[in-house]
CSV table of C-alpha atoms in Angstrom, one decimal:
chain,number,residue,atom,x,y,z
A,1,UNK,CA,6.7,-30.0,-8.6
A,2,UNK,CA,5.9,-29.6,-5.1
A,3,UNK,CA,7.3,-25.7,-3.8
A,4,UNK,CA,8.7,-25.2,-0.2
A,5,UNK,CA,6.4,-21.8,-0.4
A,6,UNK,CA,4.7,-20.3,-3.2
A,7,UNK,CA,4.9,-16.1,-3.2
A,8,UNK,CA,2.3,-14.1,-4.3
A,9,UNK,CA,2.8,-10.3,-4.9
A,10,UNK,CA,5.8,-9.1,-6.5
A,11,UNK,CA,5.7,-6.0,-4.3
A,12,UNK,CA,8.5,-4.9,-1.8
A,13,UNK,CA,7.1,-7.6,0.6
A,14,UNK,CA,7.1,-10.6,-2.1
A,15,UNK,CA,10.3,-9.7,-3.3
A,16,UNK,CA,12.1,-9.5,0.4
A,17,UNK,CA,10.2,-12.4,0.8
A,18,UNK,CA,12.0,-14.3,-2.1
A,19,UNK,CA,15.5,-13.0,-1.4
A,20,UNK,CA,15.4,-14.7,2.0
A,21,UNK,CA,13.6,-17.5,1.1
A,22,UNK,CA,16.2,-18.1,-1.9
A,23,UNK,CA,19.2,-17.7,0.7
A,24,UNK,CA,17.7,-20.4,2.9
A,25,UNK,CA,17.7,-22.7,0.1
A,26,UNK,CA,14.0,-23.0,-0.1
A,27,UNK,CA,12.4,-24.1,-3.4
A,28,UNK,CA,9.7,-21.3,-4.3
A,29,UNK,CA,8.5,-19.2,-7.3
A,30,UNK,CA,6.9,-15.6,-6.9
A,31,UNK,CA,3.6,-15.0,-8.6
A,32,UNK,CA,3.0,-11.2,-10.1
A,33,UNK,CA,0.4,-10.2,-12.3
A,34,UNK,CA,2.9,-9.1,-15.1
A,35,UNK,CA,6.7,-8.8,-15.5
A,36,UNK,CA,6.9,-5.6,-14.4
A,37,UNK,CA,8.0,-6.1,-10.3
A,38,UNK,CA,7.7,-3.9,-7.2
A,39,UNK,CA,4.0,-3.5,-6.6
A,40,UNK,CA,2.9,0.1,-5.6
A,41,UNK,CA,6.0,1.9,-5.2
A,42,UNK,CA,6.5,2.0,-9.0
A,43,UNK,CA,4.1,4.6,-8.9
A,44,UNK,CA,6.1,6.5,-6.6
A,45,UNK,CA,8.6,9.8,-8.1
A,46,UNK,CA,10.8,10.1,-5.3
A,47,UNK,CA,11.5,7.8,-2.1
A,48,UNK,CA,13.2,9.9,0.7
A,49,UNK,CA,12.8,7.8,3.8
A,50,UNK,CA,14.2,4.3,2.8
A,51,UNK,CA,17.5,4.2,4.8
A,52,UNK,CA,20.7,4.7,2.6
A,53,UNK,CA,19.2,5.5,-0.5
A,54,UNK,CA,17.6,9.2,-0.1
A,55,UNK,CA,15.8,10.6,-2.9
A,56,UNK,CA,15.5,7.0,-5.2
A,57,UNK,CA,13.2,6.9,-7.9
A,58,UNK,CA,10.3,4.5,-6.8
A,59,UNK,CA,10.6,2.7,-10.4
A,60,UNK,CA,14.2,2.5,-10.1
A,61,UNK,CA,13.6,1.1,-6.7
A,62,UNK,CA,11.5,-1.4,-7.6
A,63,UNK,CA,13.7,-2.5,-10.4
A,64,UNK,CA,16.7,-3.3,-7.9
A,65,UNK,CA,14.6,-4.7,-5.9
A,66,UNK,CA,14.0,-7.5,-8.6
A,67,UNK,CA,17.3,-7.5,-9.9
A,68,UNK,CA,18.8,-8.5,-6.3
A,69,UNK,CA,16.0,-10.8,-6.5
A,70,UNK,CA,17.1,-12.3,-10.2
A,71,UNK,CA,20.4,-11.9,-9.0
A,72,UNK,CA,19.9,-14.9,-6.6
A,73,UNK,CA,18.3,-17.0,-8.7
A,74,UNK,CA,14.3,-16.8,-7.7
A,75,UNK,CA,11.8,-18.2,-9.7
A,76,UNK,CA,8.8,-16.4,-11.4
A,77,UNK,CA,5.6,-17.2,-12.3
A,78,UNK,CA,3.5,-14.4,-14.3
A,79,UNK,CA,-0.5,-15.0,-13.9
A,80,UNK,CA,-3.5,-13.6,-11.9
A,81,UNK,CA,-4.0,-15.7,-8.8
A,82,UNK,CA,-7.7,-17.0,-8.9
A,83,UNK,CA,-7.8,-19.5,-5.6
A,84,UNK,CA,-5.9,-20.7,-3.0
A,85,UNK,CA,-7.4,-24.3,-1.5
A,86,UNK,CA,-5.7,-27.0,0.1
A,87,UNK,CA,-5.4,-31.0,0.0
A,88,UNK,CA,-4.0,-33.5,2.2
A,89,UNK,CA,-0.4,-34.4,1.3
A,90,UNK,CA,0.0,-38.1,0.6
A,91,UNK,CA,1.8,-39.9,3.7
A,92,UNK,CA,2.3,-36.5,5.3
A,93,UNK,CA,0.3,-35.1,8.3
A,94,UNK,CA,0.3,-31.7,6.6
A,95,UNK,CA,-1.5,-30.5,3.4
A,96,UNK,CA,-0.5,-28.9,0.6
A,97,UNK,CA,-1.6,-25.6,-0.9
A,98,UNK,CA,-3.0,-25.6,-4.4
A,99,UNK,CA,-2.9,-22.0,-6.2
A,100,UNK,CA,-4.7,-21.7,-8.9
A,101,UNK,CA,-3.9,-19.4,-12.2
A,102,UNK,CA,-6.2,-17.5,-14.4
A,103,UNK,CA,-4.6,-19.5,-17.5
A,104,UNK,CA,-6.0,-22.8,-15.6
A,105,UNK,CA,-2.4,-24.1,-14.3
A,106,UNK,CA,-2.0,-25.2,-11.0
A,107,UNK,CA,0.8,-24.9,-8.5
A,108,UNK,CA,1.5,-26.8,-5.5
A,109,UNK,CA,3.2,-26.0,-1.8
A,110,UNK,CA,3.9,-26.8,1.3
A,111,UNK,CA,3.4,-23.0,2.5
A,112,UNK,CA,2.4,-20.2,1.0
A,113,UNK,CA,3.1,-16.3,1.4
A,114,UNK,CA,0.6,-14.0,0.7
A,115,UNK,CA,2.0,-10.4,-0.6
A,116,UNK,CA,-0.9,-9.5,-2.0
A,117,UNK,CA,-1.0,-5.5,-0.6
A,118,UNK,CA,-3.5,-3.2,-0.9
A,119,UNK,CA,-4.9,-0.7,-3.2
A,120,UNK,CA,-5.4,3.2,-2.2
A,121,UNK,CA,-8.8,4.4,-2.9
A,122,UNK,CA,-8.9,7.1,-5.8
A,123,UNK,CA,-10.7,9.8,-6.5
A,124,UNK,CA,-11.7,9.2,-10.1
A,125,UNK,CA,-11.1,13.0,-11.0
A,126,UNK,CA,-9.0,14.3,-14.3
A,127,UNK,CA,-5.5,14.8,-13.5
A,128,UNK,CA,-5.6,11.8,-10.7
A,129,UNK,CA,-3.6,9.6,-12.7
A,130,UNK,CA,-2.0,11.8,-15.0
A,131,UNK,CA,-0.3,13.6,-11.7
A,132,UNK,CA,0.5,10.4,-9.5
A,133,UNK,CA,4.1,10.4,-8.0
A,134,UNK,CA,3.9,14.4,-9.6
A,135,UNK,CA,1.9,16.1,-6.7
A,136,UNK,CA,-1.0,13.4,-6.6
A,137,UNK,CA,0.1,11.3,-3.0
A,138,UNK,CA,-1.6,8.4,-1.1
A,139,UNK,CA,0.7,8.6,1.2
A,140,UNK,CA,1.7,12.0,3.3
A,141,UNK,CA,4.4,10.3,5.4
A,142,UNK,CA,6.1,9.0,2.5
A,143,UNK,CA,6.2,12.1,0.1
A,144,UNK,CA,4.8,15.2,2.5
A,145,UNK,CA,8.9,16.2,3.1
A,146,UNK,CA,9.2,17.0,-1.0
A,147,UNK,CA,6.6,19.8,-0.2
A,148,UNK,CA,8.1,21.3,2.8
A,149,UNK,CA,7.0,25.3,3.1
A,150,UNK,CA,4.4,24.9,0.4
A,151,UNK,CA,0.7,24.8,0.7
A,152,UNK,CA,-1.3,21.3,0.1
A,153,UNK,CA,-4.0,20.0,0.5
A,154,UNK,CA,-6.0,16.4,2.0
A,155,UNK,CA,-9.0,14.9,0.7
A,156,UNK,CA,-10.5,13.0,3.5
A,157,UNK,CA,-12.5,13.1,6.7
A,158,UNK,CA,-11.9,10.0,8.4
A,159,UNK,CA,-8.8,9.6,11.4
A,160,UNK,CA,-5.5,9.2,8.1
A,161,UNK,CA,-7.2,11.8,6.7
A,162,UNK,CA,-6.7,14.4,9.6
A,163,UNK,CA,-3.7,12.9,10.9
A,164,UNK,CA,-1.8,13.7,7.3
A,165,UNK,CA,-3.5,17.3,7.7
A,166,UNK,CA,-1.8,17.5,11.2
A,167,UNK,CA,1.9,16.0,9.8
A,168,UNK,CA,1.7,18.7,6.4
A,169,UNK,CA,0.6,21.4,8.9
A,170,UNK,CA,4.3,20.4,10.5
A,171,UNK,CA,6.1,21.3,7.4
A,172,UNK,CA,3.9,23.1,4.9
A,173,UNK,CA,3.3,26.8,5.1
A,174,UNK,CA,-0.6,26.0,4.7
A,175,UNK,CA,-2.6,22.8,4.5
A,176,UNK,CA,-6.4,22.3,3.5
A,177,UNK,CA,-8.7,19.6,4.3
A,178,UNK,CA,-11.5,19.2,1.8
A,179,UNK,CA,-14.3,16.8,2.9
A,180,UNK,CA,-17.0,16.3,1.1
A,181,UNK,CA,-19.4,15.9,4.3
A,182,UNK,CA,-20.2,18.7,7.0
A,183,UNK,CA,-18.7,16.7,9.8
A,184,UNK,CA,-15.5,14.5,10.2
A,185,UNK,CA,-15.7,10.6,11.0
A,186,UNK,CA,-11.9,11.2,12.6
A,187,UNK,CA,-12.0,10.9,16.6
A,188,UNK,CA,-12.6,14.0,18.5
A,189,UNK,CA,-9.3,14.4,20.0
A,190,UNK,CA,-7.9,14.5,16.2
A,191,UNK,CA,-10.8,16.7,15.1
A,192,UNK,CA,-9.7,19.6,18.1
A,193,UNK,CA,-6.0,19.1,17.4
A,194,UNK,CA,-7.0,20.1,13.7
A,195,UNK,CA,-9.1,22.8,14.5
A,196,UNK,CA,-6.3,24.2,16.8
A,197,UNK,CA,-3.8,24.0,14.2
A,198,UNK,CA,-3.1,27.7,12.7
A,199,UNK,CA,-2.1,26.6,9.5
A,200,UNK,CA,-4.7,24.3,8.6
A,201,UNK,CA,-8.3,25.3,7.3
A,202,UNK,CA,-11.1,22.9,6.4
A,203,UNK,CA,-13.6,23.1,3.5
A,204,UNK,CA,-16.6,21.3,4.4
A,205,UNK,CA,-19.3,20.4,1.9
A,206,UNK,CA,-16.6,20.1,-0.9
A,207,UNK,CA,-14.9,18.1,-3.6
A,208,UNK,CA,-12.2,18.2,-5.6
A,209,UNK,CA,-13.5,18.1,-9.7
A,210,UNK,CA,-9.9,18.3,-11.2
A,211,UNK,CA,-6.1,18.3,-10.4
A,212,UNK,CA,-4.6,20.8,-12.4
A,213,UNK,CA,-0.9,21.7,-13.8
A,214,UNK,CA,1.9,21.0,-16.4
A,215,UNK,CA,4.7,18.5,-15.4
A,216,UNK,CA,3.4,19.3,-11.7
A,217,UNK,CA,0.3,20.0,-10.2
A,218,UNK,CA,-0.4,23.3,-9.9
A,219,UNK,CA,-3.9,23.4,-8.5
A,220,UNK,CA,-7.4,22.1,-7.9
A,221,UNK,CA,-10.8,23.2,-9.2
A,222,UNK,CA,-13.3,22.7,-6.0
A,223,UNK,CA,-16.9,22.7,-6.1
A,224,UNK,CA,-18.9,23.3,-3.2
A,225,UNK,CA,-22.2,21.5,-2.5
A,226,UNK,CA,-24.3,24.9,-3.8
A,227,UNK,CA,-22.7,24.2,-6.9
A,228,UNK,CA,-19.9,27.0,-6.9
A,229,UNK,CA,-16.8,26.1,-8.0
A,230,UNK,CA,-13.1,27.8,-7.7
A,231,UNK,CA,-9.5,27.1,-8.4
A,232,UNK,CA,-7.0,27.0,-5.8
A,233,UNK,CA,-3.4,26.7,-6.2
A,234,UNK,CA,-1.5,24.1,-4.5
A,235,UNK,CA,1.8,21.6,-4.4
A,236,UNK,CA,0.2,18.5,-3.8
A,237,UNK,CA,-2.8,17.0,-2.9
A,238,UNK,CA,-2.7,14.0,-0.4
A,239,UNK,CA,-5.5,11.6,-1.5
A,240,UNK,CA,-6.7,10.0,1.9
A,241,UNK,CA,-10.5,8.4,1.2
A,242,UNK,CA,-9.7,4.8,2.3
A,243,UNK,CA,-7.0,1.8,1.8
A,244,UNK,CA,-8.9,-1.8,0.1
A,245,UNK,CA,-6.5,-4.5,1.2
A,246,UNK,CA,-6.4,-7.3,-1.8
A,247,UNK,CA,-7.6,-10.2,0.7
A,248,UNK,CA,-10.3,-11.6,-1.5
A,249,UNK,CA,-8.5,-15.2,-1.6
A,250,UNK,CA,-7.6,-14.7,2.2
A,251,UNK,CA,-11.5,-14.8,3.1
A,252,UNK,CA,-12.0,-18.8,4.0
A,253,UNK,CA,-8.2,-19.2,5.5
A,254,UNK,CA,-7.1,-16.3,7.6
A,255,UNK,CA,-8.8,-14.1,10.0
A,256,UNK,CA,-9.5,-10.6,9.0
A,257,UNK,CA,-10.8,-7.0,10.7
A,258,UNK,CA,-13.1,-4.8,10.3
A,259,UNK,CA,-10.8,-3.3,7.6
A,260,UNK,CA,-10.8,-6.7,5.3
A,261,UNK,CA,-7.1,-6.5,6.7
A,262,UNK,CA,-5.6,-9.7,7.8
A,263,UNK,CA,-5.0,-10.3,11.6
A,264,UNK,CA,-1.4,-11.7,11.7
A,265,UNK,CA,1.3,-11.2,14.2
A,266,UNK,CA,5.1,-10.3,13.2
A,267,UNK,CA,6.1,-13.4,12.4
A,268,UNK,CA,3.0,-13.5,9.5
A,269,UNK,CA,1.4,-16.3,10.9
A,270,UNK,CA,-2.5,-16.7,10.1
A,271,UNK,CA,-5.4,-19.0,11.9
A,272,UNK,CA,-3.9,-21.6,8.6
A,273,UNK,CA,-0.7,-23.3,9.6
A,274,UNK,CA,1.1,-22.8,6.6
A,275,UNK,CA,-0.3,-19.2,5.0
A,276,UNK,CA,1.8,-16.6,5.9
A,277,UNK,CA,1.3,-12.8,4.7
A,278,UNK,CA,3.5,-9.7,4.3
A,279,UNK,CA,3.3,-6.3,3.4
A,280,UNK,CA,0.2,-3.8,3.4
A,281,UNK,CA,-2.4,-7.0,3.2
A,282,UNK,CA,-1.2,-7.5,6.9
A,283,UNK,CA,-3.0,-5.5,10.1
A,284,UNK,CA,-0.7,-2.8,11.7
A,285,UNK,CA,0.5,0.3,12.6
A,286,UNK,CA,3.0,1.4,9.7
A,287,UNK,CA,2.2,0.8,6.0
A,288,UNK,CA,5.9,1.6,4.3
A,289,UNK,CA,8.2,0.1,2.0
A,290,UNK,CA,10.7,-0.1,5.4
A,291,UNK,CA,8.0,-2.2,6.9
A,292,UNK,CA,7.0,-4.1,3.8
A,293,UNK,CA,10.8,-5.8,3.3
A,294,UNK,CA,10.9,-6.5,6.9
A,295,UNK,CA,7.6,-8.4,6.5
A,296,UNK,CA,8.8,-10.3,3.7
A,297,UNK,CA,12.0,-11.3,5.7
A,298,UNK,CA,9.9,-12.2,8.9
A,299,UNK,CA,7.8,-14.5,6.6
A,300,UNK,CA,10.2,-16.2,4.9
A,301,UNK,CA,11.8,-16.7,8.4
A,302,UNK,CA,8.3,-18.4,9.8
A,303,UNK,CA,8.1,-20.7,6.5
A,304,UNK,CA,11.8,-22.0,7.5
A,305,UNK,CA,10.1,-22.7,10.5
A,306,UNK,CA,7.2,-24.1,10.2
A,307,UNK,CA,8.8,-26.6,7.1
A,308,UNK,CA,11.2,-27.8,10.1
A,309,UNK,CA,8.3,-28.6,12.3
């Protein structure tokens, strides 16, 4: 079988994706890793900035995200992507995308829609995992409003970093950056902002060892670089050491910057006529759910398109 578009990620962006891509009448299947659909925000407690549904659970969210999804008929395919190559299509002018499965099978398209996202760089501490979508954030946009008046803290030193610092310094009572360096890579004009702010204090030279608490966190344990350590009690701690976009297929076929983020316009478009991305694997300004669906939408637009060429 020859697809109109193949899907991969089952994320917010894949899953948009697929809803507009069924409704157009185009033949496609969505490939996820397992059965379990909606990408990063499954990890999320609480969503409290997608329009009309304040305060969702990000499982929940994820799960009718899939059930519109199933609702409308779309096809899945459950397998770890391992290539993406193309071939000439037999009395056509275009090729045809070949995408390749870890179990050896082999699926073919006229376009295809990378949703691939990207993964947040962790810490690798105790209580990292254990208090993710509990206190532990990527993400101080998202989830700095469920800790409004209480005292958090960044881990970071780069420009995210210090512009989360500056956002929590909006609404908590006290915010701490925590760097593990002497000096921040942000850009100056962040770094005074920061260092004007009254509620924010930096700890240079430092690392978090553990996240602490019961069904919450409750606090840190930081050690300093002569080896002292102490507890500080805290909300939340907003995880900001660096974002790895999944673009290791995307390498030979799309442009990327200096980010290993692929350089695509709105409409998803790559230097590949055909491949298409949405979602976080895409360069821009906003990395959201919000943003992720209208991705998926604008992609599944620009296959219509390019299929009618």
């Amino acid at each position: 079988m020859i697809y109109d578009t193949i899907i991969i990620g089952s994320g917010p962006a894949g899953l948009s994706a697929a809803v507009y891509g069924v409704r157009a009448g185009l033949s496609l299947t969505v490939i996820e890793r397992n059965a379990l659909s909606g990408g990063q925000v499954l990890n999320t407690y609480e969503v409290d900035n997608y329009l009309g549904l304040p305060g969702i659970g990000g499982f929940d969210m994820g799960m009718k995200f899939r059930e519109h999804a199933d609702k409308l008929g779309a096809s899945f395919t459950e397998g770890e992507v391992t290539g993406i190559s193309q071939r000439p299509a037999e009395g056509e002018n275009a090729s045809l995308f070949e995408v390749s499965l870890d179990g050896g099978e082999k699926l073919t398209a006229r376009t295809v829609i990378a949703a691939t996202g990207a993964q947040h760089a962790k810490l690798g501490v105790p209580g990292e995992e254990e208090f993710g979508g509990k206190g532990v954030s990527y993400c101080a946009t998202c989830d700095g409003g469920f800790f409004r008046g209480q005292e958090a803290v960044v881990v970071g030193g780069g420009d995210v970093a210090v512009e989360d610092a500056l956002y929590l310094a909006r609404i908590c009572s006290k915010v701490t950056l925590i760097h593990r360096r002497d000096a921040l890579r942000a850009t100056k004009v962040l770094q005074e902002e920061l260092f004007a702010c009254r509620n924010a204090e930096i700890l240079w030279d430092s690392q978090i060892r553990e996240i602490r608490g019961d069904d919450r966190v409750k606090s840190i344990l930081v050690e300093h670089r002569d080896g002292t350590q102490r507890e500080l009690p805290v909300a939340a701690v907003f995880i900001a050491v660096g974002i790895r976009p999944a673009t290791a297929l995307l390498h030979d076929l799309a442009d990327l910057d200096e980010g290993g983020y692929v350089i695509a316009g709105e409409d998803g478009a790559t230097r590949t006529p055909g491949l298409f991305v949405a979602g976080d694997v895409r360069k821009k300004r906003l990395r959201q759910i919000v943003t992720a669906v209208a991705d998926g939408a604008m992609a599944a637009t620009s296959v219509q398109d390019h299929l009618s060429l």
